[in-house]
Amino acid sequence: MTIKTDRRSFIKVSTAAGGGLMLGFTWVACKPEAEHAIALAMPEEWYDVNAFLKIGDTGLVSIMSPNPEIGQNVKTSMPMIVAEELGVDWKDVIVEQAALSKDFDRQVAGGSQSIRKSWDSLRNAGATAREMLISAAAEKMEVDARECTVDKGIISHSSGKSVSFGEVASMASKQEVPTQVSFKDPSAYKIIGTDRRNVDGKNIVQGKPLFGIDTRKEGMMYASVLRPPSFGQTLETFDDSAAKNVKGVTEVIRFGDKIAVLGNSNWAAIKGKKSLKAIWKKGESLENSADHDAAMKQILKNAKGESLRKDGDVAKAFKEADSILDRTYEAPFLPHNCMEPMNFMASVEGEKCYAEGPIQTPEWTQNRIATATGLKPENVEIKLTRMGGGFGRRLYGDFAEEVAQISQKAGVPVQLLFTREDDMTAGTYRPASKYRIQAAVKDGKLTAYKLTEAAMNSNMYGLIAHFFPAGCVDNYEVVAGKVESNITTGAWRAPYTNFLGFAEQSFFDELAAEMKIDPVQLRLDLLENVKGTTDENIEYSGERMQGVIKLAAEKAGWGKAKDGVYQGFSAYYSHNTHVAEVAEVVLEDNKPVVKKVYCAVDCGIVINPLAAKNQIEGGIIDGIGHAMFGDLTFEKGSPSASNFDRYRLIRNIEAPDVEVHFVENVLSPTGLGEPSLPPAGGAVANAIAAATGDRFYKQPFIQYKDVIG
Amino acid sequence: MASYELNVNGKNYTVDVDADMPILWVLRDTLGLVGTKYGCGISQCGACTIHLDGTAARSCGIPVSKIEGKKITTIEGLSKDGSHPVQQAWIEHDVPQCGYCQAGQIMTASAFLKDNKSPSDEDIQQAMSGNLCRCGTYLRIRKAVKTASKNS
């Protein structure tokens, strides 16, 4: 066999297969991070087979986790996919977090897309390496490669001969990269589909430095930044004499309308910031939530906005209807409240910047830093740390941009930490929004459905308009209008649908009552209409949606609840995953209490069931928590809360039990970080309506004090 | 600045810091023990939970000047190698998602189990309700505390 080291051939292969470039890759020192006991000794030599993996001379395999780890557990699940195709025992794998690198495609944590979009490139990396190991082993054993098999890091020939990965690692790294590889049949999976614990679990429970806030660099100063107290205000002047007298404060730097205080500890920087005396210019536009509400209601009233989808003749159907259901749902702004407040470390030296911290979008952030500092993007190096939550907030690298500017001016490495107050008041909030949903019923059938959105800045994008019940109703229309605001808004866990899911699923419950049909049956009947659709915009599946609805109903014993237990149903497709939920409520002292949520999920192949269930449980609890308590309003541009004394998050004792069931199939996997959240609020609201007769049209639910106490 | 004698995880330290500096920042920025996390700074979230003479306390709200003479235990000192029953239970139930709040959760749970050897489910939920988790890992936290109570 010809031994080639032409790596460009691999580039062609993996590009064709949808990812995994490996141009100019160099391995950094490998740190063992696996939670399990490593069975094999640490190698003396590592051989890089491709950008995703290297194999040591002892047979230990190190796999790169390319995407940012935000708590969605990709640092375990993505390497599991590579390991599966490679044919290594999971206990012989260690995992390393990749930095931002051109070797990898889409290094983003967002939209629940990490697994779905990397499924092919991860399998390709493992399968390609497996074939190269087989080639090397066949050469070493002087046998036909086609008669070799791989299992648990051993390449075996049909004659009984075998060699280990470690023995042929060096040779394998020099093999010609195969132009075509085949992937394992799911029935042969040994790692995918099995429970594997978080590779960082042991480090997390010991408090090891993993997070952005734990980053340290020699000569690094800590910074705290004072920003305008209200959206719409700017800085006129400031007096920093008191701040400079605070022990440990080293420097005060103005940049734009912000003032950074640098110190030798976070405390010095925070205390220094509190000692600043700033005079703010009275803003021209200090906004109030009451005005936002009025403007959004006007949009709903006039159905003014962009038409995102229109089927049939909606107006005619409403004119001819026997009955019309018309409801409006309202939601406030929400801050993200990641438990780890925003932070980043940057060290700008001359033409170069080294930046390290928690970020969902390293590539975008690289460009943001470059633009803010005038450096070339290729001179901005970004290393990724574990993130103490993201939920969309860490898509926006404003804090990384800020700290790079501060470091550039200060000439030292700087770590910027938002206090909780900074984090909650300088947010990129989930936009406040309202939905009006109208349905026309004639001869016992749903004949028209119209959804109108009004949102601050913007919320819905085109794809959402093609979600259920699009394709199920002949006359269907979605219109989205917006109110421009200077309050920064952005993606928040399950963006666009985190509130829409509640609104629509609450509406369907009332619609079923109006049509005198069981709410589960109403959905199943409607979904019949979308089966076999040729509409390319419709990406949800009628069959898969019916599958989760039936599974959730079966597991929860829908319609057969014990006396005193009230059930609410909800089903929603988002982020390419189909989910159905049944919430159970009981009355305690005549007040509804959510006791349990049953959840059925179709995400295709479940990579790691243990972690997958964690995501579903968390999404449901997070969804219920924000539906119940999440609330942020603005008065004169200033948010109503700045810390957890006035902003309520769900607590342990308020969390219901969750029972998760996955639909078993071998379809390509989809993501789980978000899809269980949108249906949760609706399931709870419908169960509360069943228990009390009271319908909730606004979030948070705690404003319905007479119902829930 | 003043000088303070501290006992952290069985070791004695002398630190020269402001009297009002919360012990959280002394641990993180002066002593380099970053396992204890900053979450809110107003004792509302529990991310900064440590043990003072074995009792759970919020390190973000306690100035260094009020802590002399007390034994401080942080997550780094709970066990040498992650072998404390609470840490083991956390691994067994694969509790963490992002993991940021978990050191505080573990410190709260380990102090609680010292006082209540066989807690009821409701005791556990009550005891753990002072610690926020935005990822929503509360159910696994309950299970892990229950398991730890049996293995302690």
JSON list of N, CA and C in Angstrom, two decimals, chain A residues 508-550:
[
{"chain": "A", "resi": 508, "resn": "PHE", "atom": "N", "xyz": [-55.36, 26.16, 21.59]},
{"chain": "A", "resi": 508, "resn": "PHE", "atom": "CA", "xyz": [-55.90, 24.89, 21.10]},
{"chain": "A", "resi": 508, "resn": "PHE", "atom": "C", "xyz": [-56.77, 24.20, 22.15]},
{"chain": "A", "resi": 509, "resn": "ASP", "atom": "N", "xyz": [-56.43, 24.41, 23.42]},
{"chain": "A", "resi": 509, "resn": "ASP", "atom": "CA", "xyz": [-57.24, 23.84, 24.49]},
{"chain": "A", "resi": 509, "resn": "ASP", "atom": "C", "xyz": [-58.63, 24.46, 24.49]},
{"chain": "A", "resi": 510, "resn": "GLU", "atom": "N", "xyz": [-58.66, 25.78, 24.34]},
{"chain": "A", "resi": 510, "resn": "GLU", "atom": "CA", "xyz": [-59.96, 26.47, 24.31]},
{"chain": "A", "resi": 510, "resn": "GLU", "atom": "C", "xyz": [-60.72, 26.14, 23.04]},
{"chain": "A", "resi": 511, "resn": "LEU", "atom": "N", "xyz": [-59.96, 26.01, 21.95]},
{"chain": "A", "resi": 511, "resn": "LEU", "atom": "CA", "xyz": [-60.58, 25.69, 20.66]},
{"chain": "A", "resi": 511, "resn": "LEU", "atom": "C", "xyz": [-61.25, 24.30, 20.73]},
{"chain": "A", "resi": 512, "resn": "ALA", "atom": "N", "xyz": [-60.57, 23.37, 21.37]},
{"chain": "A", "resi": 512, "resn": "ALA", "atom": "CA", "xyz": [-61.14, 22.02, 21.50]},
{"chain": "A", "resi": 512, "resn": "ALA", "atom": "C", "xyz": [-62.45, 22.07, 22.29]},
{"chain": "A", "resi": 513, "resn": "ALA", "atom": "N", "xyz": [-62.45, 22.90, 23.35]},
{"chain": "A", "resi": 513, "resn": "ALA", "atom": "CA", "xyz": [-63.67, 23.04, 24.15]},
{"chain": "A", "resi": 513, "resn": "ALA", "atom": "C", "xyz": [-64.79, 23.65, 23.29]},
{"chain": "A", "resi": 514, "resn": "GLU", "atom": "N", "xyz": [-64.43, 24.65, 22.51]},
{"chain": "A", "resi": 514, "resn": "GLU", "atom": "CA", "xyz": [-65.37, 25.33, 21.62]},
{"chain": "A", "resi": 514, "resn": "GLU", "atom": "C", "xyz": [-65.96, 24.33, 20.61]},
{"chain": "A", "resi": 515, "resn": "MET", "atom": "N", "xyz": [-65.10, 23.44, 20.12]},
{"chain": "A", "resi": 515, "resn": "MET", "atom": "CA", "xyz": [-65.53, 22.47, 19.11]},
{"chain": "A", "resi": 515, "resn": "MET", "atom": "C", "xyz": [-66.07, 21.18, 19.74]},
{"chain": "A", "resi": 516, "resn": "LYS", "atom": "N", "xyz": [-66.06, 21.17, 21.08]},
{"chain": "A", "resi": 516, "resn": "LYS", "atom": "CA", "xyz": [-66.56, 20.01, 21.84]},
{"chain": "A", "resi": 516, "resn": "LYS", "atom": "C", "xyz": [-65.88, 18.71, 21.43]},
{"chain": "A", "resi": 517, "resn": "ILE", "atom": "N", "xyz": [-64.57, 18.79, 21.38]},
{"chain": "A", "resi": 517, "resn": "ILE", "atom": "CA", "xyz": [-63.76, 17.62, 21.02]},
{"chain": "A", "resi": 517, "resn": "ILE", "atom": "C", "xyz": [-62.61, 17.53, 22.03]},
{"chain": "A", "resi": 518, "resn": "ASP", "atom": "N", "xyz": [-62.12, 16.36, 22.26]},
{"chain": "A", "resi": 518, "resn": "ASP", "atom": "CA", "xyz": [-60.98, 16.17, 23.16]},
{"chain": "A", "resi": 518, "resn": "ASP", "atom": "C", "xyz": [-59.75, 16.88, 22.57]},
{"chain": "A", "resi": 519, "resn": "PRO", "atom": "N", "xyz": [-58.99, 17.63, 23.38]},
{"chain": "A", "resi": 519, "resn": "PRO", "atom": "CA", "xyz": [-57.87, 18.40, 22.83]},
{"chain": "A", "resi": 519, "resn": "PRO", "atom": "C", "xyz": [-56.79, 17.54, 22.17]},
{"chain": "A", "resi": 520, "resn": "VAL", "atom": "N", "xyz": [-56.59, 16.32, 22.65]},
{"chain": "A", "resi": 520, "resn": "VAL", "atom": "CA", "xyz": [-55.62, 15.44, 22.01]},
{"chain": "A", "resi": 520, "resn": "VAL", "atom": "C", "xyz": [-56.15, 15.01, 20.63]},
{"chain": "A", "resi": 521, "resn": "GLN", "atom": "N", "xyz": [-57.44, 14.66, 20.61]},
{"chain": "A", "resi": 521, "resn": "GLN", "atom": "CA", "xyz": [-58.04, 14.22, 19.35]},
{"chain": "A", "resi": 521, "resn": "GLN", "atom": "C", "xyz": [-58.04, 15.35, 18.32]},
{"chain": "A", "resi": 522, "resn": "LEU", "atom": "N", "xyz": [-58.30, 16.57, 18.77]},
{"chain": "A", "resi": 522, "resn": "LEU", "atom": "CA", "xyz": [-58.30, 17.72, 17.85]},
{"chain": "A", "resi": 522, "resn": "LEU", "atom": "C", "xyz": [-56.96, 17.81, 17.14]},
{"chain": "A", "resi": 523, "resn": "ARG", "atom": "N", "xyz": [-55.89, 17.69, 17.90]},
{"chain": "A", "resi": 523, "resn": "ARG", "atom": "CA", "xyz": [-54.55, 17.79, 17.30]},
{"chain": "A", "resi": 523, "resn": "ARG", "atom": "C", "xyz": [-54.29, 16.61, 16.35]},
{"chain": "A", "resi": 524, "resn": "LEU", "atom": "N", "xyz": [-54.65, 15.42, 16.80]},
{"chain": "A", "resi": 524, "resn": "LEU", "atom": "CA", "xyz": [-54.41, 14.24, 15.95]},
{"chain": "A", "resi": 524, "resn": "LEU", "atom": "C", "xyz": [-55.18, 14.36, 14.63]},
{"chain": "A", "resi": 525, "resn": "ASP", "atom": "N", "xyz": [-56.41, 14.84, 14.71]},
{"chain": "A", "resi": 525, "resn": "ASP", "atom": "CA", "xyz": [-57.23, 15.00, 13.50]},
{"chain": "A", "resi": 525, "resn": "ASP", "atom": "C", "xyz": [-56.62, 16.03, 12.55]},
{"chain": "A", "resi": 526, "resn": "LEU", "atom": "N", "xyz": [-56.23, 17.16, 13.11]},
{"chain": "A", "resi": 526, "resn": "LEU", "atom": "CA", "xyz": [-55.65, 18.23, 12.27]},
{"chain": "A", "resi": 526, "resn": "LEU", "atom": "C", "xyz": [-54.38, 17.74, 11.58]},
{"chain": "A", "resi": 527, "resn": "LEU", "atom": "N", "xyz": [-53.58, 16.98, 12.32]},
{"chain": "A", "resi": 527, "resn": "LEU", "atom": "CA", "xyz": [-52.29, 16.52, 11.77]},
{"chain": "A", "resi": 527, "resn": "LEU", "atom": "C", "xyz": [-52.47, 15.56, 10.59]},
{"chain": "A", "resi": 528, "resn": "GLU", "atom": "N", "xyz": [-53.62, 14.94, 10.51]},
{"chain": "A", "resi": 528, "resn": "GLU", "atom": "CA", "xyz": [-53.89, 14.07, 9.35]},
{"chain": "A", "resi": 528, "resn": "GLU", "atom": "C", "xyz": [-53.75, 14.87, 8.05]},
{"chain": "A", "resi": 529, "resn": "ASN", "atom": "N", "xyz": [-54.13, 16.16, 8.14]},
{"chain": "A", "resi": 529, "resn": "ASN", "atom": "CA", "xyz": [-54.18, 17.00, 6.93]},
{"chain": "A", "resi": 529, "resn": "ASN", "atom": "C", "xyz": [-52.81, 17.35, 6.37]},
{"chain": "A", "resi": 530, "resn": "VAL", "atom": "N", "xyz": [-51.78, 17.27, 7.18]},
{"chain": "A", "resi": 530, "resn": "VAL", "atom": "CA", "xyz": [-50.45, 17.71, 6.72]},
{"chain": "A", "resi": 530, "resn": "VAL", "atom": "C", "xyz": [-49.63, 16.53, 6.19]},
{"chain": "A", "resi": 531, "resn": "LYS", "atom": "N", "xyz": [-50.12, 15.33, 6.43]},
{"chain": "A", "resi": 531, "resn": "LYS", "atom": "CA", "xyz": [-49.38, 14.15, 5.97]},
{"chain": "A", "resi": 531, "resn": "LYS", "atom": "C", "xyz": [-49.24, 14.16, 4.45]},
{"chain": "A", "resi": 532, "resn": "GLY", "atom": "N", "xyz": [-48.06, 13.87, 3.99]},
{"chain": "A", "resi": 532, "resn": "GLY", "atom": "CA", "xyz": [-47.82, 13.83, 2.55]},
{"chain": "A", "resi": 532, "resn": "GLY", "atom": "C", "xyz": [-47.73, 15.20, 1.90]},
{"chain": "A", "resi": 533, "resn": "THR", "atom": "N", "xyz": [-47.58, 16.23, 2.72]},
{"chain": "A", "resi": 533, "resn": "THR", "atom": "CA", "xyz": [-47.51, 17.58, 2.15]},
{"chain": "A", "resi": 533, "resn": "THR", "atom": "C", "xyz": [-46.29, 17.73, 1.23]},
{"chain": "A", "resi": 534, "resn": "THR", "atom": "N", "xyz": [-46.45, 18.52, 0.20]},
{"chain": "A", "resi": 534, "resn": "THR", "atom": "CA", "xyz": [-45.33, 18.79, -0.69]},
{"chain": "A", "resi": 534, "resn": "THR", "atom": "C", "xyz": [-44.79, 20.21, -0.46]},
{"chain": "A", "resi": 535, "resn": "ASP", "atom": "N", "xyz": [-45.34, 20.83, 0.56]},
{"chain": "A", "resi": 535, "resn": "ASP", "atom": "CA", "xyz": [-44.92, 22.20, 0.90]},
{"chain": "A", "resi": 535, "resn": "ASP", "atom": "C", "xyz": [-43.52, 22.15, 1.52]},
{"chain": "A", "resi": 536, "resn": "GLU", "atom": "N", "xyz": [-42.54, 22.69, 0.80]},
{"chain": "A", "resi": 536, "resn": "GLU", "atom": "CA", "xyz": [-41.15, 22.61, 1.27]},
{"chain": "A", "resi": 536, "resn": "GLU", "atom": "C", "xyz": [-40.87, 23.44, 2.52]},
{"chain": "A", "resi": 537, "resn": "ASN", "atom": "N", "xyz": [-41.74, 24.41, 2.78]},
{"chain": "A", "resi": 537, "resn": "ASN", "atom": "CA", "xyz": [-41.55, 25.23, 3.98]},
{"chain": "A", "resi": 537, "resn": "ASN", "atom": "C", "xyz": [-41.92, 24.47, 5.25]},
{"chain": "A", "resi": 538, "resn": "ILE", "atom": "N", "xyz": [-42.72, 23.45, 5.09]},
{"chain": "A", "resi": 538, "resn": "ILE", "atom": "CA", "xyz": [-43.17, 22.71, 6.28]},
{"chain": "A", "resi": 538, "resn": "ILE", "atom": "C", "xyz": [-42.16, 21.62, 6.60]},
{"chain": "A", "resi": 539, "resn": "GLU", "atom": "N", "xyz": [-41.51, 21.79, 7.74]},
{"chain": "A", "resi": 539, "resn": "GLU", "atom": "CA", "xyz": [-40.47, 20.82, 8.09]},
{"chain": "A", "resi": 539, "resn": "GLU", "atom": "C", "xyz": [-40.88, 19.91, 9.23]},
{"chain": "A", "resi": 540, "resn": "TYR", "atom": "N", "xyz": [-41.96, 20.25, 9.92]},
{"chain": "A", "resi": 540, "resn": "TYR", "atom": "CA", "xyz": [-42.42, 19.31, 10.95]},
{"chain": "A", "resi": 540, "resn": "TYR", "atom": "C", "xyz": [-43.15, 18.17, 10.27]},
{"chain": "A", "resi": 541, "resn": "SER", "atom": "N", "xyz": [-43.22, 17.04, 10.96]},
{"chain": "A", "resi": 541, "resn": "SER", "atom": "CA", "xyz": [-43.83, 15.86, 10.36]},
{"chain": "A", "resi": 541, "resn": "SER", "atom": "C", "xyz": [-45.15, 15.54, 11.05]},
{"chain": "A", "resi": 542, "resn": "GLY", "atom": "N", "xyz": [-46.19, 15.36, 10.26]},
{"chain": "A", "resi": 542, "resn": "GLY", "atom": "CA", "xyz": [-47.49, 14.98, 10.83]},
{"chain": "A", "resi": 542, "resn": "GLY", "atom": "C", "xyz": [-47.41, 13.67, 11.58]},
{"chain": "A", "resi": 543, "resn": "GLU", "atom": "N", "xyz": [-46.70, 12.71, 10.99]},
{"chain": "A", "resi": 543, "resn": "GLU", "atom": "CA", "xyz": [-46.58, 11.39, 11.62]},
{"chain": "A", "resi": 543, "resn": "GLU", "atom": "C", "xyz": [-45.81, 11.47, 12.94]},
{"chain": "A", "resi": 544, "resn": "ARG", "atom": "N", "xyz": [-44.69, 12.19, 12.93]},
{"chain": "A", "resi": 544, "resn": "ARG", "atom": "CA", "xyz": [-43.86, 12.26, 14.14]},
{"chain": "A", "resi": 544, "resn": "ARG", "atom": "C", "xyz": [-44.56, 13.07, 15.24]},
{"chain": "A", "resi": 545, "resn": "MET", "atom": "N", "xyz": [-45.29, 14.08, 14.80]},
{"chain": "A", "resi": 545, "resn": "MET", "atom": "CA", "xyz": [-46.05, 14.87, 15.78]},
{"chain": "A", "resi": 545, "resn": "MET", "atom": "C", "xyz": [-47.14, 14.00, 16.42]},
{"chain": "A", "resi": 546, "resn": "GLN", "atom": "N", "xyz": [-47.84, 13.25, 15.59]},
{"chain": "A", "resi": 546, "resn": "GLN", "atom": "CA", "xyz": [-48.85, 12.33, 16.12]},
{"chain": "A", "resi": 546, "resn": "GLN", "atom": "C", "xyz": [-48.19, 11.29, 17.05]},
{"chain": "A", "resi": 547, "resn": "GLY", "atom": "N", "xyz": [-46.99, 10.88, 16.67]},
{"chain": "A", "resi": 547, "resn": "GLY", "atom": "CA", "xyz": [-46.27, 9.89, 17.48]},
{"chain": "A", "resi": 547, "resn": "GLY", "atom": "C", "xyz": [-46.02, 10.36, 18.90]},
{"chain": "A", "resi": 548, "resn": "VAL", "atom": "N", "xyz": [-45.53, 11.59, 19.04]},
{"chain": "A", "resi": 548, "resn": "VAL", "atom": "CA", "xyz": [-45.25, 12.08, 20.41]},
{"chain": "A", "resi": 548, "resn": "VAL", "atom": "C", "xyz": [-46.56, 12.37, 21.16]},
{"chain": "A", "resi": 549, "resn": "ILE", "atom": "N", "xyz": [-47.55, 12.82, 20.42]},
{"chain": "A", "resi": 549, "resn": "ILE", "atom": "CA", "xyz": [-48.84, 13.11, 21.08]},
{"chain": "A", "resi": 549, "resn": "ILE", "atom": "C", "xyz": [-49.43, 11.82, 21.65]},
{"chain": "A", "resi": 550, "resn": "LYS", "atom": "N", "xyz": [-49.40, 10.77, 20.84]},
{"chain": "A", "resi": 550, "resn": "LYS", "atom": "CA", "xyz": [-49.95, 9.49, 21.32]},
{"chain": "A", "resi": 550, "resn": "LYS", "atom": "C", "xyz": [-49.13, 8.93, 22.48]}
]
